[in-house]
Coordinates of N, CA and C in Angstrom, one line a residue:
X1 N 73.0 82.0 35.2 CA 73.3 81.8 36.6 C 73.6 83.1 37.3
X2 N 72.9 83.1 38.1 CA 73.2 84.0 39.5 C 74.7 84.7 40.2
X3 N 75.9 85.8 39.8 CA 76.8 85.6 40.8 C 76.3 86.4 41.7
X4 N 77.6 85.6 43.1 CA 77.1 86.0 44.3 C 78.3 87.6 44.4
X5 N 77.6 88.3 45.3 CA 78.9 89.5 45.0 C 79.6 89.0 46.4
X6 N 79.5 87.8 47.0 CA 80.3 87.4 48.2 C 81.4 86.7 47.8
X7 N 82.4 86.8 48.5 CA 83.3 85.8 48.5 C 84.0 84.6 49.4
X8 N 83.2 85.3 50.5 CA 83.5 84.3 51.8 C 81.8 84.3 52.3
X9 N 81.3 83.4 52.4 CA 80.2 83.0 53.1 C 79.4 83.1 54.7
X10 N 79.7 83.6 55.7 CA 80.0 83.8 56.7 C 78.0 82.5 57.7
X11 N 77.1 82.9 57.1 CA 76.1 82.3 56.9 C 75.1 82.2 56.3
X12 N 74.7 80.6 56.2 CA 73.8 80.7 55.4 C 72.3 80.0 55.8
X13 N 71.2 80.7 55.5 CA 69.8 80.7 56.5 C 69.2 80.2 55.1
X14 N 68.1 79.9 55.9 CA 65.9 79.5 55.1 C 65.4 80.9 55.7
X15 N 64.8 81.7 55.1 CA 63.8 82.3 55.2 C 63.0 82.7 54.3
X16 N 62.3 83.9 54.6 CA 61.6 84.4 53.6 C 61.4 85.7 53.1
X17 N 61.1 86.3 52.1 CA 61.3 87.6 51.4 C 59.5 88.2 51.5
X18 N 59.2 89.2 52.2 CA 58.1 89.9 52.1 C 57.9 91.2 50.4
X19 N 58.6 90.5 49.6 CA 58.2 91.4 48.4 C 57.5 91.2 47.7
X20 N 56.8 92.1 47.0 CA 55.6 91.5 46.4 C 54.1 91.4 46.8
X21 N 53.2 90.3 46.1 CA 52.3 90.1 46.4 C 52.6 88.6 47.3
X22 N 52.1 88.5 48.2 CA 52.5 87.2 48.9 C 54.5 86.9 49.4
X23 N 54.8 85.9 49.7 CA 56.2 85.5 49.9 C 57.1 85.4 49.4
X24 N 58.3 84.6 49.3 CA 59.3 84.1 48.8 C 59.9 83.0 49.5
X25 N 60.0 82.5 48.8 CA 60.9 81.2 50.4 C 62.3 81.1 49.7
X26 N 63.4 81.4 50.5 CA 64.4 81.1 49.8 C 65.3 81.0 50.9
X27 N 67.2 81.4 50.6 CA 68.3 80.7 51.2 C 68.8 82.6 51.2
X28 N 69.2 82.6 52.2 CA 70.0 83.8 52.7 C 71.4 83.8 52.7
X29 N 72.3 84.3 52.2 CA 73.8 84.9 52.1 C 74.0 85.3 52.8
X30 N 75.1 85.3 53.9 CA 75.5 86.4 54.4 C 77.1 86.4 54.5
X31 N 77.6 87.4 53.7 CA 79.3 86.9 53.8 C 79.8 88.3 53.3
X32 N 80.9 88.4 53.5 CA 81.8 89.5 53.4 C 81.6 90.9 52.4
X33 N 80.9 90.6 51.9 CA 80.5 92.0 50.9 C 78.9 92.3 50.8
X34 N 77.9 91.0 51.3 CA 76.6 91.8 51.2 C 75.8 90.6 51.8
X35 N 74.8 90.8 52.0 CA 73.2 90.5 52.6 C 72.4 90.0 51.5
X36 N 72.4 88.5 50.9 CA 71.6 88.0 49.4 C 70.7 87.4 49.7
X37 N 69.6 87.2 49.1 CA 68.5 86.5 49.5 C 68.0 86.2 48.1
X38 N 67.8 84.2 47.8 CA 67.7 83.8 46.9 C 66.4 83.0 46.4
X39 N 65.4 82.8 45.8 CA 63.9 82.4 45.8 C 64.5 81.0 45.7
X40 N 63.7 80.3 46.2 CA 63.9 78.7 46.0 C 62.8 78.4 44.7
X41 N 61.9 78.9 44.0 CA 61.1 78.9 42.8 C 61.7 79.0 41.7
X42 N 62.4 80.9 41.5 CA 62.8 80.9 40.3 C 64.5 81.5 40.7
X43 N 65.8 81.0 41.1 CA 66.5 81.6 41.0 C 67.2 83.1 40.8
X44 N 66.5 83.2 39.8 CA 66.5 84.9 39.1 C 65.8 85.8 40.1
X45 N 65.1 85.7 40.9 CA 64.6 86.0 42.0 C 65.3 86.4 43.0
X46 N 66.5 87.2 42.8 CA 67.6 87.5 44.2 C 67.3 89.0 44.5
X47 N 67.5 89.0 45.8 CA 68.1 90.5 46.1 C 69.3 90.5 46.8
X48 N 70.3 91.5 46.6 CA 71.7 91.8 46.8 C 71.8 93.0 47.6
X49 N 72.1 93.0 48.6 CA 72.1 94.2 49.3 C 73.3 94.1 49.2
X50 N 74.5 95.2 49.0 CA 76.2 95.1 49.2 C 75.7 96.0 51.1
X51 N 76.9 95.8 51.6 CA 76.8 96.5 53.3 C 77.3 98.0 53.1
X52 N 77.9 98.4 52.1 CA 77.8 100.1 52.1 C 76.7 100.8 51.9
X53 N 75.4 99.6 50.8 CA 74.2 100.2 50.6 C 72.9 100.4 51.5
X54 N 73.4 99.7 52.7 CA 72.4 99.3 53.7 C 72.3 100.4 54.9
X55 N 71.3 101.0 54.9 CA 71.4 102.3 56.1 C 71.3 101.8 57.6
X56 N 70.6 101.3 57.4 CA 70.5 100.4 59.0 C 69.3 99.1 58.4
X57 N 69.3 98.0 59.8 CA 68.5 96.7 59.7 C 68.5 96.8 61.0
X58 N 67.2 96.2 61.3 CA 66.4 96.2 62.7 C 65.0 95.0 62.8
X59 N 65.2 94.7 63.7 CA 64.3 93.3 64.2 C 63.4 94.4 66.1
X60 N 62.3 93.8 65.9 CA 61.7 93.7 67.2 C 62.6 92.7 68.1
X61 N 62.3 93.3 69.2 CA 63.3 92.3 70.5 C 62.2 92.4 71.8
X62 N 61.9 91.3 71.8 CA 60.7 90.9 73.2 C 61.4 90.3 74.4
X63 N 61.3 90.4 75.6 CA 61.8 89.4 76.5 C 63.4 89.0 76.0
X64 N 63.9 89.6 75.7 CA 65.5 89.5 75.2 C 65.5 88.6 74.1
X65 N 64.4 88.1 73.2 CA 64.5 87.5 71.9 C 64.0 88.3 70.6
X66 N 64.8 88.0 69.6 CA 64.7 89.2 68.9 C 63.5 88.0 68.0
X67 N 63.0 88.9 67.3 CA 61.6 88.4 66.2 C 62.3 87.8 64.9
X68 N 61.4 87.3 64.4 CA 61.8 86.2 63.5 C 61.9 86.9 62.5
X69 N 60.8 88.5 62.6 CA 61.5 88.7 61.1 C 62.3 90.3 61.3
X70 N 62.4 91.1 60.3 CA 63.7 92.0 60.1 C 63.3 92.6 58.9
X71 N 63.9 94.3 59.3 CA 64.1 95.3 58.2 C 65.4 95.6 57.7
X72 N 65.2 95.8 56.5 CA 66.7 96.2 55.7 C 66.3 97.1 55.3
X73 N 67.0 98.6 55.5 CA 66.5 100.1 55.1 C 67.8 100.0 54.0
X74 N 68.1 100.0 52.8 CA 68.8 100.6 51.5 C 68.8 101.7 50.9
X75 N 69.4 102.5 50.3 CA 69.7 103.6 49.6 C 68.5 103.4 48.3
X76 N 68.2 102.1 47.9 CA 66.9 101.7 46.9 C 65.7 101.5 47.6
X77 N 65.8 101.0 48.9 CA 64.3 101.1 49.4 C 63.9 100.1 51.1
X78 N 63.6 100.1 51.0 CA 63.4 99.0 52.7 C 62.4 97.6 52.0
X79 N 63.2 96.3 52.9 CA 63.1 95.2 52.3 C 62.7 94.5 53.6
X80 N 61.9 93.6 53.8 CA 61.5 92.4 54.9 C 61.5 91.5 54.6
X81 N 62.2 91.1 55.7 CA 62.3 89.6 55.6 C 61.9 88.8 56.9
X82 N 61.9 87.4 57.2 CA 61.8 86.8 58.4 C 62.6 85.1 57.8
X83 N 63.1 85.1 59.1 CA 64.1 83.5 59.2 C 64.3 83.4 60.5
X84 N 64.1 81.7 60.9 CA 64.3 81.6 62.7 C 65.6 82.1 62.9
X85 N 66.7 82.3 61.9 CA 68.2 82.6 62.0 C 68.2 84.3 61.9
X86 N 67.5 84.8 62.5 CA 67.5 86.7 62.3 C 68.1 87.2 63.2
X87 N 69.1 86.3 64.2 CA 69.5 87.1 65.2 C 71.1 86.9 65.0
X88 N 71.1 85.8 64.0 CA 72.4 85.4 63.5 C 72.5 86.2 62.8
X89 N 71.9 86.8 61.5 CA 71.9 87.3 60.6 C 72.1 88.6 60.8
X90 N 70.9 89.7 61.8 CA 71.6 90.7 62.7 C 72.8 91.0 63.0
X91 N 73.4 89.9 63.9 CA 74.7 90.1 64.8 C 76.0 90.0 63.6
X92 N 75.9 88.8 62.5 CA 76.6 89.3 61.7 C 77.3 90.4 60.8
X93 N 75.0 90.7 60.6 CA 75.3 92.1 59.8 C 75.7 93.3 61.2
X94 N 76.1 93.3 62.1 CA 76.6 94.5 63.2 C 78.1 94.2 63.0
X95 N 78.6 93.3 62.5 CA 80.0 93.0 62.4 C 80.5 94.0 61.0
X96 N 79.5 94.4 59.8 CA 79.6 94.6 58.6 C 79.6 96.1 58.6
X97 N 78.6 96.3 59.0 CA 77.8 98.2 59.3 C 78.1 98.3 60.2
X98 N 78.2 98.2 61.6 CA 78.4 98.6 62.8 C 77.6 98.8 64.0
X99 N 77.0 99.0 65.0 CA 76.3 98.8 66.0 C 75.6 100.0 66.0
X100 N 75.6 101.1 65.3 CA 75.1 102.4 65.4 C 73.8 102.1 64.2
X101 N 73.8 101.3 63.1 CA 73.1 100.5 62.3 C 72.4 99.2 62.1
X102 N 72.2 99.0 63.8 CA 71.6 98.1 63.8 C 70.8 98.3 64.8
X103 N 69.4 98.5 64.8 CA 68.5 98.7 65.3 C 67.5 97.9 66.1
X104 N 66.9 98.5 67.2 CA 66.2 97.7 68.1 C 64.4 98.5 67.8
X105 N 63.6 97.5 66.5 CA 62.1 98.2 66.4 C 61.5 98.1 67.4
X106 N 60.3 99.1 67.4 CA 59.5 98.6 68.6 C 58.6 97.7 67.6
X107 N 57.7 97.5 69.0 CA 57.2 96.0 68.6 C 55.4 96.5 68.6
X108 N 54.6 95.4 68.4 CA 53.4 96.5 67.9 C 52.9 96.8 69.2
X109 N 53.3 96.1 71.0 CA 52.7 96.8 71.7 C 52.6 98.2 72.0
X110 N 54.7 98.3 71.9 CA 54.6 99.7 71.8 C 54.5 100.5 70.9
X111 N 54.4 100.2 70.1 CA 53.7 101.4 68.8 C 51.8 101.8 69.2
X112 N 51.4 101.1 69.7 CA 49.7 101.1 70.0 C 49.6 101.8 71.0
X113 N 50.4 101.9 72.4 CA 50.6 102.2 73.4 C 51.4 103.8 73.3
X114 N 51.9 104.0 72.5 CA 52.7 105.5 71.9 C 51.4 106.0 70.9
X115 N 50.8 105.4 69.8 CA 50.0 106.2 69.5 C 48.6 106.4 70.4
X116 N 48.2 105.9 71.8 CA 47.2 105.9 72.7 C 48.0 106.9 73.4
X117 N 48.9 107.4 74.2 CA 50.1 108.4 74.8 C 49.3 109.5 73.9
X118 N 49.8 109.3 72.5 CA 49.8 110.3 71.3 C 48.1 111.3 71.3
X119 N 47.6 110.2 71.6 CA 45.4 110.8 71.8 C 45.3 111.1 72.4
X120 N 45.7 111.1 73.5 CA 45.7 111.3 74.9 C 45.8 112.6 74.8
X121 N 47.1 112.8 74.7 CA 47.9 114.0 74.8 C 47.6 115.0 74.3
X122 N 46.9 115.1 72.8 CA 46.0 115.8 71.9 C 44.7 116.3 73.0
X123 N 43.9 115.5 73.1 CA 43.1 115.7 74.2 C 42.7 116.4 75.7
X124 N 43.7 115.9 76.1 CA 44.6 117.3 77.5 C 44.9 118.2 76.9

């Protein structure tokens, strides 16, 4: 069995894990010592973020709603995820790391629209 490195629970979400080949569907942690995400398939399937290991996490934000899914940048590596609960999950994790670590991505218009700027510019 799985321990949690939490001890108070703060929330708990459905989402899903972009690792790998294909998905994960599992239950999200979020409580006092770290950011867990658990496979609903094989258990043994966790990741444990603690919040001192976490550099920053950031969601696109459209029309003042943030996207369903989210990056977690770690000291081990950057992790995606998506849950309709990512704005909970955010604002909690800004309570943990702090507001200087929590990030607003751009979204793919403006990244297409910065690299068209980017051609442009080369060009002139």
């Amino acid at each position: 069995m799985v321990q949690s490195l939490n001890t108070q629970v703060d929330l708990k979400a459905r989402g899903q894990s972009y690792i790998g080949i294909g998905g994960q569907v599992g239950n999200f942690l979020v409580g006092d010592k770290a950011l867990e995400f658990y496979s609903d398939r094989n258990v043994q399937d966790f990741i444990q973020m603690p919040w001192e290991n976490i550099q920053n996490i950031g969601a696109n934000v459209s029309r003042g709603k943030v996207s369903r899914h989210f990056e977690v940048n770690t000291d081990l590596g950057n992790f995606r995820f998506s849950s309709p609960d990512s704005g909970r999950i955010l604002k909690i994790a800004r309570q943990h790391i702090g507001d200087e670590k929590v990030l607003r991505l751009p979204t793919l218009v403006q990244m297409t629209w910065k690299k068209i700027q980017q051609a442009l510019a080369k060009k002139g």
